[in-house]
Structure formats: C-alpha cells, structure tokens
Amino acid sequence: MRRDTFLKSLAALAAAGALPLSAHAASAVKMMLPANPGGGWDSTGRALGKALLESGAAASVTYDNKGGAAGAIGLAQFVNSSKGDPNALMVMGAVMLGGIITGKPPVSLSQATPIARLTSEYNVFVLPANSPYKSMAEVIAQLKKDPGSVKWGGGSRGSTEHIAAAMIAREVGVDPARINYVAFRGGGEAIAAILGGNVTIGGGGYSEMAEYIATKKMTPIAVTSGQRLKNSTVPTLKEQGINVEIGNWRGVYAAPGITAEQRKALTEMVAKAVKSKSWAESLEKNDWTPAWMAGDEFANFVDNEFASLRATMVKAGMV
C-alpha cells in the first residue's frame, strides 16, 4: 500500500472510531476552566495543558474559561456539551463542591467522570497594602464591633475562603450569616479588588497571592493550615487563637458517558503529564503540593469530601 493511501485510510479509521483508543485519543485536548482567567483553576489547567504538550501526551490543548457560581456554570456547559467526548477535561476542586452545596445547580458533578486529584494547598488571608488594619486581631475586633463593616473578598459563594470566613466568624462569636462576603467570578477579579482596596480583607490560594505578598502589595495575616507553611512566616489562624483549619485541592474530571477504556487512557495521559519536568516546574513556581490520586480512590475521596464539607458548612451556618 502506498504511504499516502495508508495515511488516508488511517485518518478515516480514526475519524470513524475504528482504531484502538491509544491510537487517536487525547490528540487534541479540550480543557474546560470553570473560572475567569487569573485564578487557581485557570493556572492549574494551563499548567496541566503545558505539561500534556511537553510530555508528548497531547498534540494540542485548547482552553475555555467559563466563570461563575463556584464553577457550576462551567460544569453545566461541560456536562451538556461534552458527553462521550474522550478528549475533554475539566479542572475542578474543593471550591466546586462548596458551590454545589450552596447553589444547588441543575447539573451534578456525578454526571461527569472523575480522573485524578492533582494538587493541594491552603488559603491565605491578606490585607490591601493601604489597609488601616495591621493584623487579623484588628480585623476580628472590627468584625465583633460591626460585622457588616468588614468586607471579605474572595472566590465564588461556597469557595474555601468563603467557608473559612464563616468559620472564623463562628469561632469568634459572630453570627456567620452577618458576614459581608463579596464573591468574585475568579481569582483574578478578587485579586484586583484587594489591590484596589475595594475589600477589607481578601482570601485565596497562597500561590495566587504569593507575588503580591512578595512585592508588599498585600499584607498576609493568616493561613488556613494546621502548621505554618514551609519557608513562610505567616501565622496560622490556630496560632492566633482561632480554631479554624481548612485546605483546598484541585483535580480533573472527564466528560460524561465515556467508556472505561477511554477513562483509563485519559488517566494515563494525565499521569504522564504530571511526571514531566514542566509540571514539576509549575509545582515549584506556584508552591503547589503534589497530591496525586486517581481512579475509584479519587471518586471515593470526592464523595467523602462532599459529605465532610457539607457538615462543615452546616456547622458554620452557611446552609
């Protein structure tokens, strides 16, 4: 058979789905980023896309940012438009679970296909550089005096920073329902509000805030970890007498309706990407903690996280 005839036949077989999955799957990955540009999901998805390309796991990666409702808007589009697509991936994480609990969207995460958990990190609370406050203690004092006067800024309703703010209020004797929380559609918008002094206190992933902390455009006053982060002088909430600890994690899901073979191929593709030099550089640059978990173990983890997060939110008076 002539080479050009063989290639045409190969292309026809691939288009018809007659080739083995490994021969043509994931050649052109479509990545749903269910948040506006500039935040944690956006940076995670683009870092993963770069790793997919540089590791040779994918031939091309395209991105679709669709922010709002803690990822529920992007989730709805992903579920409704990607059914059966073996090349579609969506970045998600703890924030999406919180948004589903508070927002009760018409679609469910269980409609999509769990692939893997990628990273974990903790949130940091920061003050604008020109803030009249200098510490979490001063913010708490004002919160007790007049809860509505303290404007908390962060990700969508149900995000980990929103939950942390409600937990902080409860721990210091303030009704969580009275906190003045301003939800933004993505980390980029929240950062802009903090830099502009449009909120009293802001929260988000440490990696999102790191460059602004380093350049003193933001003042860090607390982290949500149980112990101080590596190479950081920022005190934990617990160190400051506020018994709150809450972490964040991010992962990827595939489209609804894919086969077991297609799920396996996607999992192997992502596993190859996270072993790459490119991904290692992204972990270092963003101070992400690797937290690989795949398959049914990841699916069970998400189910348990959902139940645990809901219990936390009920206790904090959010639902």
PDB file of C-alpha atoms in Angstrom:
ATOM      1  CA  MET A   1       0.000   0.000   0.000  1.00  0.00           C
ATOM      2  CA  ARG A   2       1.306   3.445  -0.892  1.00  0.00           C
ATOM      3  CA  ARG A   3       2.178   5.645   2.081  1.00  0.00           C
ATOM      4  CA  ASP A   4      -0.333   8.365   1.213  1.00  0.00           C
ATOM      5  CA  THR A   5      -3.096   5.797   0.760  1.00  0.00           C
ATOM      6  CA  PHE A   6      -2.203   4.231   4.125  1.00  0.00           C
ATOM      7  CA  LEU A   7      -2.305   7.593   5.891  1.00  0.00           C
ATOM      8  CA  LYS A   8      -5.694   8.428   4.368  1.00  0.00           C
ATOM      9  CA  SER A   9      -7.018   5.048   5.479  1.00  0.00           C
ATOM     10  CA  LEU A  10      -5.624   5.594   8.967  1.00  0.00           C
ATOM     11  CA  ALA A  11      -7.298   9.001   9.199  1.00  0.00           C
ATOM     12  CA  ALA A  12     -10.603   7.549   8.037  1.00  0.00           C
ATOM     13  CA  LEU A  13     -10.443   4.781  10.626  1.00  0.00           C
ATOM     14  CA  ALA A  14      -9.615   7.251  13.380  1.00  0.00           C
ATOM     15  CA  ALA A  15     -12.498   9.509  12.382  1.00  0.00           C
ATOM     16  CA  ALA A  16     -14.851   6.538  12.409  1.00  0.00           C
ATOM     17  CA  GLY A  17     -13.667   5.442  15.834  1.00  0.00           C
ATOM     18  CA  ALA A  18     -12.431   2.106  14.480  1.00  0.00           C
ATOM     19  CA  LEU A  19      -8.862   2.467  15.727  1.00  0.00           C
ATOM     20  CA  PRO A  20      -7.792   1.430  19.218  1.00  0.00           C
ATOM     21  CA  LEU A  21      -8.222   4.303  21.670  1.00  0.00           C
ATOM     22  CA  SER A  22      -4.485   4.682  22.228  1.00  0.00           C
ATOM     23  CA  ALA A  23      -4.000   5.423  18.524  1.00  0.00           C
ATOM     24  CA  HIS A  24      -6.027   8.606  18.420  1.00  0.00           C
ATOM     25  CA  ALA A  25      -7.374   9.630  21.836  1.00  0.00           C
ATOM     26  CA  ALA A  26      -6.243  12.822  23.523  1.00  0.00           C
ATOM     27  CA  SER A  27      -4.558  14.159  20.398  1.00  0.00           C
ATOM     28  CA  ALA A  28      -6.495  17.419  20.722  1.00  0.00           C
ATOM     29  CA  VAL A  29      -7.459  18.029  24.352  1.00  0.00           C
ATOM     30  CA  LYS A  30     -10.258  20.464  25.150  1.00  0.00           C
ATOM     31  CA  MET A  31      -9.823  21.897  28.649  1.00  0.00           C
ATOM     32  CA  MET A  32     -12.761  23.463  30.479  1.00  0.00           C
ATOM     33  CA  LEU A  33     -11.586  26.052  33.019  1.00  0.00           C
ATOM     34  CA  PRO A  34     -14.742  26.837  35.066  1.00  0.00           C
ATOM     35  CA  ALA A  35     -13.499  30.234  36.278  1.00  0.00           C
ATOM     36  CA  ASN A  36     -12.390  33.523  34.809  1.00  0.00           C
ATOM     37  CA  PRO A  37      -8.694  33.993  33.920  1.00  0.00           C
ATOM     38  CA  GLY A  38      -6.175  34.658  36.670  1.00  0.00           C
ATOM     39  CA  GLY A  39      -7.211  32.284  39.420  1.00  0.00           C
ATOM     40  CA  GLY A  40      -6.208  28.870  40.702  1.00  0.00           C
ATOM     41  CA  TRP A  41      -8.270  26.747  38.316  1.00  0.00           C
ATOM     42  CA  ASP A  42      -7.084  28.785  35.342  1.00  0.00           C
ATOM     43  CA  SER A  43      -3.413  28.477  36.295  1.00  0.00           C
ATOM     44  CA  THR A  44      -3.797  24.779  37.138  1.00  0.00           C
ATOM     45  CA  GLY A  45      -5.472  23.982  33.837  1.00  0.00           C
ATOM     46  CA  ARG A  46      -2.938  25.882  31.777  1.00  0.00           C
ATOM     47  CA  ALA A  47      -0.036  24.324  33.670  1.00  0.00           C
ATOM     48  CA  LEU A  48      -1.517  20.882  33.044  1.00  0.00           C
ATOM     49  CA  GLY A  49      -2.042  21.735  29.372  1.00  0.00           C
ATOM     50  CA  LYS A  50       1.578  22.780  29.042  1.00  0.00           C
ATOM     51  CA  ALA A  51       2.698  19.551  30.716  1.00  0.00           C
ATOM     52  CA  LEU A  52       0.476  17.490  28.394  1.00  0.00           C
ATOM     53  CA  LEU A  53       2.124  19.100  25.398  1.00  0.00           C
ATOM     54  CA  GLU A  54       5.707  18.998  26.621  1.00  0.00           C
ATOM     55  CA  SER A  55       5.420  15.377  27.767  1.00  0.00           C
ATOM     56  CA  GLY A  56       4.003  14.357  24.393  1.00  0.00           C
ATOM     57  CA  ALA A  57       0.763  13.134  25.955  1.00  0.00           C
ATOM     58  CA  ALA A  58      -1.289  15.505  23.780  1.00  0.00           C
ATOM     59  CA  ALA A  59      -0.751  17.071  20.375  1.00  0.00           C
ATOM     60  CA  SER A  60      -2.713  20.235  21.160  1.00  0.00           C
ATOM     61  CA  VAL A  61      -4.674  21.787  24.024  1.00  0.00           C
ATOM     62  CA  THR A  62      -7.399  24.426  23.784  1.00  0.00           C
ATOM     63  CA  TYR A  63      -8.925  26.237  26.743  1.00  0.00           C
ATOM     64  CA  ASP A  64     -12.422  27.504  27.509  1.00  0.00           C
ATOM     65  CA  ASN A  65     -12.851  29.836  30.514  1.00  0.00           C
ATOM     66  CA  LYS A  66     -16.408  29.881  31.844  1.00  0.00           C
ATOM     67  CA  GLY A  67     -16.550  31.512  35.268  1.00  0.00           C
ATOM     68  CA  GLY A  68     -19.274  31.924  37.833  1.00  0.00           C
ATOM     69  CA  ALA A  69     -21.175  30.153  40.617  1.00  0.00           C
ATOM     70  CA  ALA A  70     -18.092  28.389  42.015  1.00  0.00           C
ATOM     71  CA  GLY A  71     -17.604  26.541  38.748  1.00  0.00           C
ATOM     72  CA  ALA A  72     -21.239  25.442  38.352  1.00  0.00           C
ATOM     73  CA  ILE A  73     -21.695  27.401  35.104  1.00  0.00           C
ATOM     74  CA  GLY A  74     -18.639  25.760  33.554  1.00  0.00           C
ATOM     75  CA  LEU A  75     -19.717  22.372  34.925  1.00  0.00           C
ATOM     76  CA  ALA A  76     -23.142  22.739  33.304  1.00  0.00           C
ATOM     77  CA  GLN A  77     -21.611  23.558  29.930  1.00  0.00           C
ATOM     78  CA  PHE A  78     -19.145  20.685  30.269  1.00  0.00           C
ATOM     79  CA  VAL A  79     -21.826  18.138  31.181  1.00  0.00           C
ATOM     80  CA  ASN A  80     -24.239  19.291  28.492  1.00  0.00           C
ATOM     81  CA  SER A  81     -21.836  19.733  25.577  1.00  0.00           C
ATOM     82  CA  SER A  82     -19.061  17.168  26.101  1.00  0.00           C
ATOM     83  CA  LYS A  83     -20.966  13.909  26.573  1.00  0.00           C
ATOM     84  CA  GLY A  84     -18.979  10.997  25.205  1.00  0.00           C
ATOM     85  CA  ASP A  85     -16.008  13.166  24.192  1.00  0.00           C
ATOM     86  CA  PRO A  86     -12.817  11.203  25.029  1.00  0.00           C
ATOM     87  CA  ASN A  87     -10.620  14.305  24.679  1.00  0.00           C
ATOM     88  CA  ALA A  88     -12.468  16.656  27.068  1.00  0.00           C
ATOM     89  CA  LEU A  89     -11.156  17.526  30.535  1.00  0.00           C
ATOM     90  CA  MET A  90     -12.403  19.911  33.221  1.00  0.00           C
ATOM     91  CA  VAL A  91     -10.430  21.373  36.118  1.00  0.00           C
ATOM     92  CA  MET A  92     -12.314  21.260  39.423  1.00  0.00           C
ATOM     93  CA  GLY A  93     -11.730  21.061  43.153  1.00  0.00           C
ATOM     94  CA  ALA A  94     -12.981  21.697  46.666  1.00  0.00           C
ATOM     95  CA  VAL A  95     -14.441  25.067  45.656  1.00  0.00           C
ATOM     96  CA  MET A  96     -16.796  23.399  43.186  1.00  0.00           C
ATOM     97  CA  LEU A  97     -18.119  21.085  45.899  1.00  0.00           C
ATOM     98  CA  GLY A  98     -18.874  24.078  48.120  1.00  0.00           C
ATOM     99  CA  GLY A  99     -20.608  25.872  45.254  1.00  0.00           C
ATOM    100  CA  ILE A 100     -22.787  22.863  44.514  1.00  0.00           C
ATOM    101  CA  ILE A 101     -23.805  22.614  48.168  1.00  0.00           C
ATOM    102  CA  THR A 102     -24.796  26.291  48.412  1.00  0.00           C
ATOM    103  CA  GLY A 103     -26.033  26.883  44.877  1.00  0.00           C
ATOM    104  CA  LYS A 104     -27.817  23.599  44.104  1.00  0.00           C
ATOM    105  CA  PRO A 105     -27.179  23.820  40.328  1.00  0.00           C
ATOM    106  CA  PRO A 106     -29.306  21.811  37.844  1.00  0.00           C
ATOM    107  CA  VAL A 107     -26.361  19.573  36.967  1.00  0.00           C
ATOM    108  CA  SER A 108     -24.359  17.279  39.226  1.00  0.00           C
ATOM    109  CA  LEU A 109     -20.655  16.574  39.382  1.00  0.00           C
ATOM    110  CA  SER A 110     -21.577  12.891  39.473  1.00  0.00           C
ATOM    111  CA  GLN A 111     -22.656  13.203  35.833  1.00  0.00           C
ATOM    112  CA  ALA A 112     -19.006  13.736  34.831  1.00  0.00           C
ATOM    113  CA  THR A 113     -16.179  11.198  35.102  1.00  0.00           C
ATOM    114  CA  PRO A 114     -13.537  11.500  37.869  1.00  0.00           C
ATOM    115  CA  ILE A 115      -9.954  11.233  36.637  1.00  0.00           C
ATOM    116  CA  ALA A 116      -7.440  12.456  39.216  1.00  0.00           C
ATOM    117  CA  ARG A 117      -6.615  14.804  42.076  1.00  0.00           C
ATOM    118  CA  LEU A 118      -3.546  16.860  41.211  1.00  0.00           C
ATOM    119  CA  THR A 119      -2.589  19.322  43.949  1.00  0.00           C
ATOM    120  CA  SER A 120      -3.447  20.613  47.389  1.00  0.00           C
ATOM    121  CA  GLU A 121      -2.770  23.927  49.077  1.00  0.00           C
ATOM    122  CA  TYR A 122      -4.025  26.198  51.833  1.00  0.00           C
ATOM    123  CA  ASN A 123      -5.560  29.635  51.668  1.00  0.00           C
ATOM    124  CA  VAL A 124      -4.076  32.869  52.912  1.00  0.00           C
ATOM    125  CA  PHE A 125      -5.939  35.928  54.168  1.00  0.00           C
ATOM    126  CA  VAL A 126      -4.431  39.251  53.160  1.00  0.00           C
ATOM    127  CA  LEU A 127      -4.977  42.973  53.653  1.00  0.00           C
ATOM    128  CA  PRO A 128      -4.617  45.630  50.949  1.00  0.00           C
ATOM    129  CA  ALA A 129      -1.309  47.485  51.256  1.00  0.00           C
ATOM    130  CA  ASN A 130      -3.101  50.691  52.334  1.00  0.00           C
ATOM    131  CA  SER A 131      -5.339  48.991  54.907  1.00  0.00           C
ATOM    132  CA  PRO A 132      -5.844  50.744  58.244  1.00  0.00           C
ATOM    133  CA  TYR A 133      -5.622  47.297  59.864  1.00  0.00           C
ATOM    134  CA  LYS A 134      -2.336  45.527  60.539  1.00  0.00           C
ATOM    135  CA  SER A 135      -3.355  42.097  61.825  1.00  0.00           C
ATOM    136  CA  MET A 136      -6.096  39.501  61.981  1.00  0.00           C
ATOM    137  CA  ALA A 137      -6.698  40.522  65.604  1.00  0.00           C
ATOM    138  CA  GLU A 138      -7.582  44.059  64.487  1.00  0.00           C
ATOM    139  CA  VAL A 139      -9.907  42.712  61.764  1.00  0.00           C
ATOM    140  CA  ILE A 140     -11.622  40.437  64.287  1.00  0.00           C
ATOM    141  CA  ALA A 141     -12.083  43.327  66.716  1.00  0.00           C
ATOM    142  CA  GLN A 142     -13.866  45.301  63.991  1.00  0.00           C
ATOM    143  CA  LEU A 143     -15.866  42.227  62.966  1.00  0.00           C
ATOM    144  CA  LYS A 144     -17.175  41.861  66.522  1.00  0.00           C
ATOM    145  CA  LYS A 145     -17.989  45.570  66.697  1.00  0.00           C
ATOM    146  CA  ASP A 146     -19.776  45.773  63.329  1.00  0.00           C
ATOM    147  CA  PRO A 147     -19.839  42.590  61.198  1.00  0.00           C
ATOM    148  CA  GLY A 148     -21.165  44.346  58.098  1.00  0.00           C
ATOM    149  CA  SER A 149     -18.324  46.859  58.043  1.00  0.00           C
ATOM    150  CA  VAL A 150     -15.757  44.146  57.319  1.00  0.00           C
ATOM    151  CA  LYS A 151     -15.948  43.334  53.628  1.00  0.00           C
ATOM    152  CA  TRP A 152     -14.484  39.891  52.876  1.00  0.00           C
ATOM    153  CA  GLY A 153     -13.412  39.325  49.264  1.00  0.00           C
ATOM    154  CA  GLY A 154     -12.743  36.008  47.579  1.00  0.00           C
ATOM    155  CA  GLY A 155     -13.944  33.398  45.130  1.00  0.00           C
ATOM    156  CA  SER A 156     -17.497  32.344  44.426  1.00  0.00           C
ATOM    157  CA  ARG A 157     -20.048  31.635  47.127  1.00  0.00           C
ATOM    158  CA  GLY A 158     -19.116  28.305  48.681  1.00  0.00           C
ATOM    159  CA  SER A 159     -15.394  28.691  47.992  1.00  0.00           C
ATOM    160  CA  THR A 160     -12.933  27.571  50.657  1.00  0.00           C
ATOM    161  CA  GLU A 161     -12.165  31.183  51.581  1.00  0.00           C
ATOM    162  CA  HIS A 162     -15.906  31.866  51.976  1.00  0.00           C
ATOM    163  CA  ILE A 163     -16.272  28.816  54.199  1.00  0.00           C
ATOM    164  CA  ALA A 164     -13.175  29.857  56.175  1.00  0.00           C
ATOM    165  CA  ALA A 165     -14.601  33.365  56.720  1.00  0.00           C
ATOM    166  CA  ALA A 166     -17.855  31.894  58.049  1.00  0.00           C
ATOM    167  CA  MET A 167     -15.933  29.504  60.292  1.00  0.00           C
ATOM    168  CA  ILE A 168     -13.801  32.367  61.638  1.00  0.00           C
ATOM    169  CA  ALA A 169     -16.921  34.400  62.453  1.00  0.00           C
ATOM    170  CA  ARG A 170     -18.491  31.479  64.270  1.00  0.00           C
ATOM    171  CA  GLU A 171     -15.316  30.786  66.254  1.00  0.00           C
ATOM    172  CA  VAL A 172     -15.084  34.404  67.484  1.00  0.00           C
ATOM    173  CA  GLY A 173     -18.752  34.612  68.438  1.00  0.00           C
ATOM    174  CA  VAL A 174     -20.201  36.397  65.398  1.00  0.00           C
ATOM    175  CA  ASP A 175     -23.229  35.050  63.543  1.00  0.00           C
ATOM    176  CA  PRO A 176     -21.829  33.732  60.207  1.00  0.00           C
ATOM    177  CA  ALA A 177     -24.995  34.908  58.477  1.00  0.00           C
ATOM    178  CA  ARG A 178     -23.964  38.506  59.242  1.00  0.00           C
ATOM    179  CA  ILE A 179     -20.607  38.463  57.472  1.00  0.00           C
ATOM    180  CA  ASN A 180     -20.310  40.736  54.458  1.00  0.00           C
ATOM    181  CA  TYR A 181     -18.804  38.394  51.868  1.00  0.00           C
ATOM    182  CA  VAL A 182     -18.248  39.650  48.303  1.00  0.00           C
ATOM    183  CA  ALA A 183     -17.976  36.777  45.830  1.00  0.00           C
ATOM    184  CA  PHE A 184     -15.990  37.185  42.613  1.00  0.00           C
ATOM    185  CA  ARG A 185     -16.152  35.026  39.487  1.00  0.00           C
ATOM    186  CA  GLY A 186     -12.454  34.180  39.590  1.00  0.00           C
ATOM    187  CA  GLY A 187      -9.194  34.716  41.415  1.00  0.00           C
ATOM    188  CA  GLY A 188      -8.148  37.481  39.017  1.00  0.00           C
ATOM    189  CA  GLU A 189     -11.162  39.615  39.903  1.00  0.00           C
ATOM    190  CA  ALA A 190     -10.694  39.013  43.623  1.00  0.00           C
ATOM    191  CA  ILE A 191      -7.020  39.996  43.398  1.00  0.00           C
ATOM    192  CA  ALA A 192      -7.924  43.193  41.554  1.00  0.00           C
ATOM    193  CA  ALA A 193     -10.434  44.089  44.287  1.00  0.00           C
ATOM    194  CA  ILE A 194      -7.842  43.506  47.008  1.00  0.00           C
ATOM    195  CA  LEU A 195      -5.162  45.511  45.204  1.00  0.00           C
ATOM    196  CA  GLY A 196      -7.654  48.315  44.686  1.00  0.00           C
ATOM    197  CA  GLY A 197      -8.612  48.408  48.355  1.00  0.00           C
ATOM    198  CA  ASN A 198     -12.218  47.583  47.486  1.00  0.00           C
ATOM    199  CA  VAL A 199     -12.454  44.918  50.194  1.00  0.00           C
ATOM    200  CA  THR A 200     -11.329  44.954  53.819  1.00  0.00           C
ATOM    201  CA  ILE A 201      -9.737  41.526  53.729  1.00  0.00           C
ATOM    202  CA  GLY A 202      -9.181  39.069  50.916  1.00  0.00           C
ATOM    203  CA  GLY A 203      -8.700  35.343  50.766  1.00  0.00           C
ATOM    204  CA  GLY A 204      -7.430  32.874  48.183  1.00  0.00           C
ATOM    205  CA  GLY A 205      -4.879  30.210  47.414  1.00  0.00           C
ATOM    206  CA  TYR A 206      -1.401  31.078  48.635  1.00  0.00           C
ATOM    207  CA  SER A 207       0.017  30.561  45.150  1.00  0.00           C
ATOM    208  CA  GLU A 208      -2.401  33.150  43.734  1.00  0.00           C
ATOM    209  CA  MET A 209      -1.301  35.773  46.262  1.00  0.00           C
ATOM    210  CA  ALA A 210       2.409  34.954  46.522  1.00  0.00           C
ATOM    211  CA  GLU A 211       3.773  37.518  44.046  1.00  0.00           C
ATOM    212  CA  TYR A 212       1.706  40.328  45.584  1.00  0.00           C
ATOM    213  CA  ILE A 213       2.824  39.347  49.072  1.00  0.00           C
ATOM    214  CA  ALA A 214       6.457  39.280  47.916  1.00  0.00           C
ATOM    215  CA  THR A 215       6.153  42.771  46.400  1.00  0.00           C
ATOM    216  CA  LYS A 216       4.330  44.062  49.514  1.00  0.00           C
ATOM    217  CA  LYS A 217       1.198  44.950  47.559  1.00  0.00           C
ATOM    218  CA  MET A 218      -0.688  42.747  50.010  1.00  0.00           C
ATOM    219  CA  THR A 219      -0.074  42.059  53.703  1.00  0.00           C
ATOM    220  CA  PRO A 220      -0.592  38.414  54.728  1.00  0.00           C
ATOM    221  CA  ILE A 221      -2.166  37.995  58.160  1.00  0.00           C
ATOM    222  CA  ALA A 222      -3.173  34.328  58.410  1.00  0.00           C
ATOM    223  CA  VAL A 223      -3.069  30.955  56.665  1.00  0.00           C
ATOM    224  CA  THR A 224      -5.688  28.222  56.997  1.00  0.00           C
ATOM    225  CA  SER A 225      -3.190  25.391  57.508  1.00  0.00           C
ATOM    226  CA  GLY A 226      -2.646  23.494  60.734  1.00  0.00           C
ATOM    227  CA  GLN A 227       1.034  24.469  60.780  1.00  0.00           C
ATOM    228  CA  ARG A 228       2.990  27.291  59.172  1.00  0.00           C
ATOM    229  CA  LEU A 229       3.717  26.730  55.519  1.00  0.00           C
ATOM    230  CA  LYS A 230       7.255  25.825  54.505  1.00  0.00           C
ATOM    231  CA  ASN A 231       9.540  28.869  54.249  1.00  0.00           C
ATOM    232  CA  SER A 232       6.718  31.173  55.382  1.00  0.00           C
ATOM    233  CA  THR A 233       6.464  33.482  58.381  1.00  0.00           C
ATOM    234  CA  VAL A 234       2.690  33.945  58.084  1.00  0.00           C
ATOM    235  CA  PRO A 235       0.950  32.709  61.263  1.00  0.00           C
ATOM    236  CA  THR A 236      -1.862  30.181  61.138  1.00  0.00           C
ATOM    237  CA  LEU A 237      -5.344  31.018  62.374  1.00  0.00           C
ATOM    238  CA  LYS A 238      -4.853  28.451  65.130  1.00  0.00           C
ATOM    239  CA  GLU A 239      -1.722  30.241  66.320  1.00  0.00           C
ATOM    240  CA  GLN A 240      -3.884  33.323  66.728  1.00  0.00           C
ATOM    241  CA  GLY A 241      -6.467  31.550  68.875  1.00  0.00           C
ATOM    242  CA  ILE A 242      -8.963  30.896  66.067  1.00  0.00           C
ATOM    243  CA  ASN A 243      -9.623  27.171  65.784  1.00  0.00           C
ATOM    244  CA  VAL A 244     -10.060  27.008  62.008  1.00  0.00           C
ATOM    245  CA  GLU A 245      -8.199  24.774  59.556  1.00  0.00           C
ATOM    246  CA  ILE A 246      -9.377  24.159  56.001  1.00  0.00           C
ATOM    247  CA  GLY A 247      -7.495  23.034  52.906  1.00  0.00           C
ATOM    248  CA  ASN A 248      -8.035  23.317  49.179  1.00  0.00           C
ATOM    249  CA  TRP A 249      -7.341  20.776  46.432  1.00  0.00           C
ATOM    250  CA  ARG A 250      -7.693  20.667  42.658  1.00  0.00           C
ATOM    251  CA  GLY A 251      -8.222  17.869  40.185  1.00  0.00           C
ATOM    252  CA  VAL A 252      -9.589  16.969  36.773  1.00  0.00           C
ATOM    253  CA  TYR A 253     -12.739  15.264  35.526  1.00  0.00           C
ATOM    254  CA  ALA A 254     -13.555  13.878  32.099  1.00  0.00           C
ATOM    255  CA  ALA A 255     -16.778  14.055  30.128  1.00  0.00           C
ATOM    256  CA  PRO A 256     -19.930  12.095  30.937  1.00  0.00           C
ATOM    257  CA  GLY A 257     -20.553   8.885  29.034  1.00  0.00           C
ATOM    258  CA  ILE A 258     -17.004   7.880  28.139  1.00  0.00           C
ATOM    259  CA  THR A 259     -16.032   4.211  28.212  1.00  0.00           C
ATOM    260  CA  ALA A 260     -13.871   2.529  30.835  1.00  0.00           C
ATOM    261  CA  GLU A 261     -11.112   2.238  28.246  1.00  0.00           C
ATOM    262  CA  GLN A 262     -11.307   5.932  27.437  1.00  0.00           C
ATOM    263  CA  ARG A 263     -11.215   6.829  31.139  1.00  0.00           C
ATOM    264  CA  LYS A 264      -8.137   4.634  31.581  1.00  0.00           C
ATOM    265  CA  ALA A 265      -6.413   6.286  28.619  1.00  0.00           C
ATOM    266  CA  LEU A 266      -7.144   9.785  29.948  1.00  0.00           C
ATOM    267  CA  THR A 267      -5.881   8.840  33.400  1.00  0.00           C
ATOM    268  CA  GLU A 268      -2.652   7.502  31.904  1.00  0.00           C
ATOM    269  CA  MET A 269      -2.320  10.656  29.807  1.00  0.00           C
ATOM    270  CA  VAL A 270      -2.649  12.937  32.853  1.00  0.00           C
ATOM    271  CA  ALA A 271      -0.315  10.680  34.851  1.00  0.00           C
ATOM    272  CA  LYS A 272       2.321  11.069  32.135  1.00  0.00           C
ATOM    273  CA  ALA A 273       1.912  14.852  32.208  1.00  0.00           C
ATOM    274  CA  VAL A 274       2.351  15.163  35.969  1.00  0.00           C
ATOM    275  CA  LYS A 275       5.611  13.213  35.773  1.00  0.00           C
ATOM    276  CA  SER A 276       7.052  15.775  33.364  1.00  0.00           C
ATOM    277  CA  LYS A 277       9.672  18.435  34.035  1.00  0.00           C
ATOM    278  CA  SER A 278       7.121  21.060  33.012  1.00  0.00           C
ATOM    279  CA  TRP A 279       4.694  20.016  35.758  1.00  0.00           C
ATOM    280  CA  ALA A 280       7.477  19.865  38.348  1.00  0.00           C
ATOM    281  CA  GLU A 281       8.411  23.435  37.436  1.00  0.00           C
ATOM    282  CA  SER A 282       4.768  24.531  37.842  1.00  0.00           C
ATOM    283  CA  LEU A 283       4.579  22.901  41.281  1.00  0.00           C
ATOM    284  CA  GLU A 284       7.725  24.752  42.337  1.00  0.00           C
ATOM    285  CA  LYS A 285       6.688  28.079  40.835  1.00  0.00           C
ATOM    286  CA  ASN A 286       3.202  28.056  42.399  1.00  0.00           C
ATOM    287  CA  ASP A 287       4.159  26.339  45.665  1.00  0.00           C
ATOM    288  CA  TRP A 288       1.588  23.598  44.982  1.00  0.00           C
ATOM    289  CA  THR A 289       1.793  20.369  46.937  1.00  0.00           C
ATOM    290  CA  PRO A 290       1.529  17.300  44.687  1.00  0.00           C
ATOM    291  CA  ALA A 291      -1.468  15.200  45.743  1.00  0.00           C
ATOM    292  CA  TRP A 292      -1.904  12.569  43.038  1.00  0.00           C
ATOM    293  CA  MET A 293      -4.910  10.284  43.459  1.00  0.00           C
ATOM    294  CA  ALA A 294      -6.718   8.563  40.603  1.00  0.00           C
ATOM    295  CA  GLY A 295      -9.468   6.145  39.655  1.00  0.00           C
ATOM    296  CA  ASP A 296     -12.027   4.864  42.128  1.00  0.00           C
ATOM    297  CA  GLU A 297      -9.885   6.068  45.030  1.00  0.00           C
ATOM    298  CA  PHE A 298     -10.306   9.640  43.762  1.00  0.00           C
ATOM    299  CA  ALA A 299     -14.041   9.133  43.156  1.00  0.00           C
ATOM    300  CA  ASN A 300     -14.494   7.922  46.753  1.00  0.00           C
ATOM    301  CA  PHE A 301     -12.379  10.811  48.029  1.00  0.00           C
ATOM    302  CA  VAL A 302     -14.677  13.322  46.296  1.00  0.00           C
ATOM    303  CA  ASP A 303     -17.780  11.668  47.776  1.00  0.00           C
ATOM    304  CA  ASN A 304     -16.271  11.804  51.270  1.00  0.00           C
ATOM    305  CA  GLU A 305     -15.106  15.404  50.801  1.00  0.00           C
ATOM    306  CA  PHE A 306     -18.600  16.424  49.711  1.00  0.00           C
ATOM    307  CA  ALA A 307     -20.151  14.953  52.860  1.00  0.00           C
ATOM    308  CA  SER A 308     -17.458  16.433  55.115  1.00  0.00           C
ATOM    309  CA  LEU A 309     -17.660  19.868  53.511  1.00  0.00           C
ATOM    310  CA  ARG A 310     -21.444  19.931  53.789  1.00  0.00           C
ATOM    311  CA  ALA A 311     -21.216  19.093  57.509  1.00  0.00           C
ATOM    312  CA  THR A 312     -18.665  21.922  57.970  1.00  0.00           C
ATOM    313  CA  MET A 313     -20.883  24.394  56.131  1.00  0.00           C
ATOM    314  CA  VAL A 314     -23.939  23.414  58.144  1.00  0.00           C
ATOM    315  CA  LYS A 315     -21.938  23.917  61.344  1.00  0.00           C
ATOM    316  CA  ALA A 316     -20.778  27.330  60.088  1.00  0.00           C
ATOM    317  CA  GLY A 317     -24.366  28.353  59.355  1.00  0.00           C
ATOM    318  CA  MET A 318     -23.914  28.551  55.588  1.00  0.00           C
ATOM    319  CA  VAL A 319     -26.606  26.008  54.635  1.00  0.00           C
TER     320      VAL A 319
END
